[in-house]
Amino acid sequence: MNIVSEILCALWFILPAYAANAFPPLMKGKIPIDRGKKLGKYRILGDGKTVEGTLGGIAFGIFIGLTQIFFQSKIPRSMGLVEMTLPLILALSIGALTGDIIGSFIKRRLGIERGRPAPLLDQLDFLALAILFSSLLTRIKILHIFLLIILTPIIHYSANILGYLLRIKRVPY
Ligand code: CTP
Ligand code: MG
């Protein structure tokens, strides 16, 4: 297999997690998960992690995953795509939002304010937990994990600039 098809396979697999992670800003959520509570000097999570954003993100990840399940029978087996299943898309979507929330928790403990950048943590937190959760259900190629660690920050950064230009996101990172 060549590298382009390996990249396509990796992106196919992670797509529900990307979708789940990208959707929350569109929800314009109001209810913070931490209900405004602090842990020591700083908020537990901050106003950037809302109930609406979390549920909306998970729902959108599942929607994209269901779309993949619908179309996968039409894609030739020779492509070697990971077979998407309901448990797998749940693990990817819930994993992505869990990772994003853990990322914010870590940022607050380090004293980084809500919305301020934490390079690599911001881009890889959701990926780490999406891979961890889904690895309990399916074998993930090491090459795919490697490709995703390299590609995700690049894709995340480009998508955030687009979101900023479209006024979906407040800051371009
Ligand atoms: N968002 C949300 N609920 C989530 C995740 C994100 O409502 N679980 C929304 C918030 O409006 C958030 C925006 O999506 O501001 C962008 O998400 P993100 O960059 O992850 O949050 P930040 O505001 O940067 O906050 P943090 O510093 O905690 O990462
Ligand atoms: Mg952010």
mmCIF file with all atom_site columns, N, CA and C in Angstrom, residues 120-146:
data_model
loop_
_atom_site.group_PDB
_atom_site.id
_atom_site.type_symbol
_atom_site.label_atom_id
_atom_site.label_alt_id
_atom_site.label_comp_id
_atom_site.label_asym_id
_atom_site.label_entity_id
_atom_site.label_seq_id
_atom_site.pdbx_PDB_ins_code
_atom_site.Cartn_x
_atom_site.Cartn_y
_atom_site.Cartn_z
_atom_site.occupancy
_atom_site.B_iso_or_equiv
_atom_site.pdbx_formal_charge
_atom_site.auth_seq_id
_atom_site.auth_comp_id
_atom_site.auth_asym_id
_atom_site.auth_atom_id
_atom_site.pdbx_PDB_model_num
ATOM 1  N N  . LEU A 1 120 ? 0.031   21.782 20.778 1.00 0.00 ? 120 LEU A N  1
ATOM 2  C CA . LEU A 1 120 ? 0.010   20.318 20.783 1.00 0.00 ? 120 LEU A CA 1
ATOM 3  C C  . LEU A 1 120 ? -1.070  19.749 21.699 1.00 0.00 ? 120 LEU A C  1
ATOM 4  N N  . LEU A 1 121 ? -1.194  20.252 22.942 1.00 0.00 ? 121 LEU A N  1
ATOM 5  C CA . LEU A 1 121 ? -2.262  19.766 23.814 1.00 0.00 ? 121 LEU A CA 1
ATOM 6  C C  . LEU A 1 121 ? -3.615  20.066 23.167 1.00 0.00 ? 121 LEU A C  1
ATOM 7  N N  . ASP A 1 122 ? -3.814  21.298 22.676 1.00 0.00 ? 122 ASP A N  1
ATOM 8  C CA . ASP A 1 122 ? -5.077  21.673 22.035 1.00 0.00 ? 122 ASP A CA 1
ATOM 9  C C  . ASP A 1 122 ? -5.397  20.782 20.830 1.00 0.00 ? 122 ASP A C  1
ATOM 10 N N  . GLN A 1 123 ? -4.358  20.358 20.108 1.00 0.00 ? 123 GLN A N  1
ATOM 11 C CA . GLN A 1 123 ? -4.592  19.614 18.871 1.00 0.00 ? 123 GLN A CA 1
ATOM 12 C C  . GLN A 1 123 ? -4.638  18.102 19.088 1.00 0.00 ? 123 GLN A C  1
ATOM 13 N N  . LEU A 1 124 ? -3.973  17.628 20.137 1.00 0.00 ? 124 LEU A N  1
ATOM 14 C CA . LEU A 1 124 ? -3.829  16.178 20.271 1.00 0.00 ? 124 LEU A CA 1
ATOM 15 C C  . LEU A 1 124 ? -4.647  15.564 21.409 1.00 0.00 ? 124 LEU A C  1
ATOM 16 N N  . ASP A 1 125 ? -5.210  16.399 22.317 1.00 0.00 ? 125 ASP A N  1
ATOM 17 C CA . ASP A 1 125 ? -5.959  15.841 23.449 1.00 0.00 ? 125 ASP A CA 1
ATOM 18 C C  . ASP A 1 125 ? -7.131  14.975 22.984 1.00 0.00 ? 125 ASP A C  1
ATOM 19 N N  . PHE A 1 126 ? -7.900  15.504 22.033 1.00 0.00 ? 126 PHE A N  1
ATOM 20 C CA . PHE A 1 126 ? -9.080  14.751 21.565 1.00 0.00 ? 126 PHE A CA 1
ATOM 21 C C  . PHE A 1 126 ? -8.661  13.486 20.812 1.00 0.00 ? 126 PHE A C  1
ATOM 22 N N  . LEU A 1 127 ? -7.548  13.606 20.069 1.00 0.00 ? 127 LEU A N  1
ATOM 23 C CA . LEU A 1 127 ? -7.058  12.461 19.289 1.00 0.00 ? 127 LEU A CA 1
ATOM 24 C C  . LEU A 1 127 ? -6.620  11.320 20.214 1.00 0.00 ? 127 LEU A C  1
ATOM 25 N N  . ALA A 1 128 ? -5.903  11.678 21.285 1.00 0.00 ? 128 ALA A N  1
ATOM 26 C CA . ALA A 1 128 ? -5.374  10.658 22.198 1.00 0.00 ? 128 ALA A CA 1
ATOM 27 C C  . ALA A 1 128 ? -6.488  9.802  22.791 1.00 0.00 ? 128 ALA A C  1
ATOM 28 N N  . LEU A 1 129 ? -7.545  10.463 23.276 1.00 0.00 ? 129 LEU A N  1
ATOM 29 C CA . LEU A 1 129 ? -8.622  9.692  23.916 1.00 0.00 ? 129 LEU A CA 1
ATOM 30 C C  . LEU A 1 129 ? -9.497  8.973  22.877 1.00 0.00 ? 129 LEU A C  1
ATOM 31 N N  . ALA A 1 130 ? -9.649  9.572  21.695 1.00 0.00 ? 130 ALA A N  1
ATOM 32 C CA . ALA A 1 130 ? -10.412 8.887  20.634 1.00 0.00 ? 130 ALA A CA 1
ATOM 33 C C  . ALA A 1 130 ? -9.686  7.593  20.257 1.00 0.00 ? 130 ALA A C  1
ATOM 34 N N  . ILE A 1 131 ? -8.368  7.650  20.140 1.00 0.00 ? 131 ILE A N  1
ATOM 35 C CA . ILE A 1 131 ? -7.588  6.450  19.793 1.00 0.00 ? 131 ILE A CA 1
ATOM 36 C C  . ILE A 1 131 ? -7.639  5.452  20.945 1.00 0.00 ? 131 ILE A C  1
ATOM 37 N N  . LEU A 1 132 ? -7.476  5.960  22.167 1.00 0.00 ? 132 LEU A N  1
ATOM 38 C CA . LEU A 1 132 ? -7.493  5.060  23.336 1.00 0.00 ? 132 LEU A CA 1
ATOM 39 C C  . LEU A 1 132 ? -8.828  4.305  23.431 1.00 0.00 ? 132 LEU A C  1
ATOM 40 N N  . PHE A 1 133 ? -9.940  5.043  23.374 1.00 0.00 ? 133 PHE A N  1
ATOM 41 C CA . PHE A 1 133 ? -11.264 4.404  23.492 1.00 0.00 ? 133 PHE A CA 1
ATOM 42 C C  . PHE A 1 133 ? -11.498 3.408  22.353 1.00 0.00 ? 133 PHE A C  1
ATOM 43 N N  . SER A 1 134 ? -11.163 3.829  21.115 1.00 0.00 ? 134 SER A N  1
ATOM 44 C CA . SER A 1 134 ? -11.467 2.963  19.968 1.00 0.00 ? 134 SER A CA 1
ATOM 45 C C  . SER A 1 134 ? -10.533 1.760  19.902 1.00 0.00 ? 134 SER A C  1
ATOM 46 N N  . SER A 1 135 ? -9.331  1.900  20.502 1.00 0.00 ? 135 SER A N  1
ATOM 47 C CA . SER A 1 135 ? -8.389  0.768  20.473 1.00 0.00 ? 135 SER A CA 1
ATOM 48 C C  . SER A 1 135 ? -8.907  -0.410 21.307 1.00 0.00 ? 135 SER A C  1
ATOM 49 N N  . LEU A 1 136 ? -9.889  -0.142 22.159 1.00 0.00 ? 136 LEU A N  1
ATOM 50 C CA . LEU A 1 136 ? -10.489 -1.228 22.930 1.00 0.00 ? 136 LEU A CA 1
ATOM 51 C C  . LEU A 1 136 ? -11.412 -2.079 22.053 1.00 0.00 ? 136 LEU A C  1
ATOM 52 N N  . LEU A 1 137 ? -11.799 -1.530 20.890 1.00 0.00 ? 137 LEU A N  1
ATOM 53 C CA . LEU A 1 137 ? -12.773 -2.204 20.024 1.00 0.00 ? 137 LEU A CA 1
ATOM 54 C C  . LEU A 1 137 ? -12.197 -2.731 18.722 1.00 0.00 ? 137 LEU A C  1
ATOM 55 N N  . THR A 1 138 ? -11.106 -2.124 18.259 1.00 0.00 ? 138 THR A N  1
ATOM 56 C CA . THR A 1 138 ? -10.549 -2.533 16.970 1.00 0.00 ? 138 THR A CA 1
ATOM 57 C C  . THR A 1 138 ? -9.037  -2.385 16.998 1.00 0.00 ? 138 THR A C  1
ATOM 58 N N  . ARG A 1 139 ? -8.356  -3.153 16.126 1.00 0.00 ? 139 ARG A N  1
ATOM 59 C CA . ARG A 1 139 ? -6.899  -3.023 16.031 1.00 0.00 ? 139 ARG A CA 1
ATOM 60 C C  . ARG A 1 139 ? -6.570  -1.808 15.193 1.00 0.00 ? 139 ARG A C  1
ATOM 61 N N  . ILE A 1 140 ? -5.764  -0.905 15.744 1.00 0.00 ? 140 ILE A N  1
ATOM 62 C CA . ILE A 1 140 ? -5.369  0.285  14.986 1.00 0.00 ? 140 ILE A CA 1
ATOM 63 C C  . ILE A 1 140 ? -3.903  0.115  14.599 1.00 0.00 ? 140 ILE A C  1
ATOM 64 N N  . LYS A 1 141 ? -3.604  0.322  13.313 1.00 0.00 ? 141 LYS A N  1
ATOM 65 C CA . LYS A 1 141 ? -2.215  0.207  12.860 1.00 0.00 ? 141 LYS A CA 1
ATOM 66 C C  . LYS A 1 141 ? -1.352  1.300  13.496 1.00 0.00 ? 141 LYS A C  1
ATOM 67 N N  . ILE A 1 142 ? -0.161  0.923  13.926 1.00 0.00 ? 142 ILE A N  1
ATOM 68 C CA . ILE A 1 142 ? 0.780   1.905  14.486 1.00 0.00 ? 142 ILE A CA 1
ATOM 69 C C  . ILE A 1 142 ? 1.060   3.012  13.464 1.00 0.00 ? 142 ILE A C  1
ATOM 70 N N  . LEU A 1 143 ? 1.176   2.620  12.184 1.00 0.00 ? 143 LEU A N  1
ATOM 71 C CA . LEU A 1 143 ? 1.429   3.614  11.130 1.00 0.00 ? 143 LEU A CA 1
ATOM 72 C C  . LEU A 1 143 ? 0.313   4.656  11.097 1.00 0.00 ? 143 LEU A C  1
ATOM 73 N N  . HIS A 1 144 ? -0.936  4.212  11.286 1.00 0.00 ? 144 HIS A N  1
ATOM 74 C CA . HIS A 1 144 ? -2.056  5.149  11.253 1.00 0.00 ? 144 HIS A CA 1
ATOM 75 C C  . HIS A 1 144 ? -1.997  6.118  12.437 1.00 0.00 ? 144 HIS A C  1
ATOM 76 N N  . ILE A 1 145 ? -1.635  5.592  13.601 1.00 0.00 ? 145 ILE A N  1
ATOM 77 C CA . ILE A 1 145 ? -1.516  6.459  14.780 1.00 0.00 ? 145 ILE A CA 1
ATOM 78 C C  . ILE A 1 145 ? -0.431  7.504  14.532 1.00 0.00 ? 145 ILE A C  1
ATOM 79 N N  . PHE A 1 146 ? 0.678   7.046  13.996 1.00 0.00 ? 146 PHE A N  1
ATOM 80 C CA . PHE A 1 146 ? 1.796   7.938  13.679 1.00 0.00 ? 146 PHE A CA 1
ATOM 81 C C  . PHE A 1 146 ? 1.361   9.021  12.682 1.00 0.00 ? 146 PHE A C  1
#
